[in-house]
Tab-separated table of C-alpha atoms in Angstrom:
chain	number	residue	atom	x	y	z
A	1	UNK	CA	0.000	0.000	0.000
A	2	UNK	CA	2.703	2.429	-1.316
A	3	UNK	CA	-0.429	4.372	-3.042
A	4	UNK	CA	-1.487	5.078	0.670
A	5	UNK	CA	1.651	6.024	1.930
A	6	UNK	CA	2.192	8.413	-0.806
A	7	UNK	CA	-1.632	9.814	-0.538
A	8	UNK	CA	-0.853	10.358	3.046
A	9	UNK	CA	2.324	12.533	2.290
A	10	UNK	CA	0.524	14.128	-0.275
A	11	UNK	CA	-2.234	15.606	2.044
A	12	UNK	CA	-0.043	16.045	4.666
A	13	UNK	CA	2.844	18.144	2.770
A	14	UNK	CA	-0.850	19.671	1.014
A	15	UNK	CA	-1.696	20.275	4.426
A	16	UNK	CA	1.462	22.117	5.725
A	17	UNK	CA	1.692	23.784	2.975
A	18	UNK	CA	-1.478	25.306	3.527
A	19	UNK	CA	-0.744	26.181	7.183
A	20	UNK	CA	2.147	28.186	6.018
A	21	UNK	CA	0.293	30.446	3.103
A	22	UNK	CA	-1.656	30.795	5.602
A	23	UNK	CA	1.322	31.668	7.718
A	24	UNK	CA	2.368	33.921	5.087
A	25	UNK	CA	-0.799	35.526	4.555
A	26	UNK	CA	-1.080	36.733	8.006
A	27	UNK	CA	2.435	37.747	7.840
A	28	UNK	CA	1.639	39.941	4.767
A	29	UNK	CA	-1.367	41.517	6.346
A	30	UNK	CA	0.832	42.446	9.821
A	31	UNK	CA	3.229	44.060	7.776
A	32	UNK	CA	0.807	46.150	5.390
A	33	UNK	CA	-0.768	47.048	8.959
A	34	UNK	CA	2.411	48.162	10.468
A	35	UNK	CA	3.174	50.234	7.221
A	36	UNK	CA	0.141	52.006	7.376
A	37	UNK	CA	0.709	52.514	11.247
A	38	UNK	CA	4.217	53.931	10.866
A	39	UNK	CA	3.045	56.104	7.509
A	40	UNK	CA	0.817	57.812	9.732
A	41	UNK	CA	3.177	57.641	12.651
A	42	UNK	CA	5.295	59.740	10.319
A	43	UNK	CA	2.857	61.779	8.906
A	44	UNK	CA	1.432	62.686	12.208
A	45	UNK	CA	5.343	63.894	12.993
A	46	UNK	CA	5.522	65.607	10.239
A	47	UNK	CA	2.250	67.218	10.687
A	48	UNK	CA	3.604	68.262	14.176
A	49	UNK	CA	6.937	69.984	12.679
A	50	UNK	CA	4.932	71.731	10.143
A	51	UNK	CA	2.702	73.145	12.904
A	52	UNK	CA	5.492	74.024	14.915
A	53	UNK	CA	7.532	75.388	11.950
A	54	UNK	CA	4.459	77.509	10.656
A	55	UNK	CA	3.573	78.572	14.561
A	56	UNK	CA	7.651	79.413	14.531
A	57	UNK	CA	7.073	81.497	11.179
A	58	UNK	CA	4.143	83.079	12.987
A	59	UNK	CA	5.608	84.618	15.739
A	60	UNK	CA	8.605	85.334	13.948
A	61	UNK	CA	5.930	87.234	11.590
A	62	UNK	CA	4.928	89.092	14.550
A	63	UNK	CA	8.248	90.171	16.127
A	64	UNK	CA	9.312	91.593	12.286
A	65	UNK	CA	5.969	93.247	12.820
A	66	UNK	CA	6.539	94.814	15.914
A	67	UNK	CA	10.036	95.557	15.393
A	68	UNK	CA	9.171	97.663	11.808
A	69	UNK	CA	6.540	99.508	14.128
A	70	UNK	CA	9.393	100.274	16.854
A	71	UNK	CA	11.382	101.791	14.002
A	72	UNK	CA	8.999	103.713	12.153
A	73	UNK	CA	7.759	105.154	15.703
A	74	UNK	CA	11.688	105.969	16.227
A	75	UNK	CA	12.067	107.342	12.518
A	76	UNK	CA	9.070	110.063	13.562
A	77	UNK	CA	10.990	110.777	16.870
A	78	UNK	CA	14.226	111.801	14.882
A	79	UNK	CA	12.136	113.342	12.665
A	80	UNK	CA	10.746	115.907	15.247
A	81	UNK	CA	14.055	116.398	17.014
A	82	UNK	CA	15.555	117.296	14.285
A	83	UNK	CA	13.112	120.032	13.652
A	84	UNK	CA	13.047	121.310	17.150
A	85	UNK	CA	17.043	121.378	16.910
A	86	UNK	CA	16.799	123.162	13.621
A	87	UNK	CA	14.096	125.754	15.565
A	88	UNK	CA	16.664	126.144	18.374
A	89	UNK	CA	19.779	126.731	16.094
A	90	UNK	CA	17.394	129.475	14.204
A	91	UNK	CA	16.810	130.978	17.170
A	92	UNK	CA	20.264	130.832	18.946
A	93	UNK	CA	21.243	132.476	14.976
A	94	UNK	CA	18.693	135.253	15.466
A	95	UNK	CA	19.520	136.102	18.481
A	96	UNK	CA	23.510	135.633	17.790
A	97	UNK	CA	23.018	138.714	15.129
A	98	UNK	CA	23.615	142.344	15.563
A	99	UNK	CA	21.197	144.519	16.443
């Protein structure tokens, strides 16, 4: 009964072959899973630096903001002083000529 033996083999190598597609198959699927966990893993990091970059970019915004304010507030200060100097050197002229 060589015909038996061999069915036997058959089935079983059919069999254990089987178990490991099946094997594989789950492998496959745990590894799609954990690439789609780590893309958005990544993504979400990414996401994070972005937001931190464009809240960075924001403030950075703000202080160039502030700063051109500071100067233009200074430029009008000069401004004035030099026309109250230029109103005191008239004056000290004025009064510095003959009578």
């Amino acid at each position: 009964k060589e015909e038996d033996i061999l069915q036997l083999h058959a089935e079983a190598t059919a069999e254990v072959l089987g178990e490991v597609a099946q094997a594989q198959k789950v492998l496959q699927d745990s590894v799609r899973q954990l690439e789609v966990q780590l893309r958005s893993t990544w993504l979400g990091h990414a996401y994070e630096e972005l937001e931190a970059l464009k809240a960075h970019a924001d403030k950075q915004s703000h202080i160039l903001w502030a700063l051109a304010g500071h100067m233009q507030r200074q430029r009008r200060e000069m401004v004035a002083q030099q026309h109250r100097l230029r109103q005191i050197q008239e004056r000290l002229h004025t009064a510095a000529l003959p009578a």
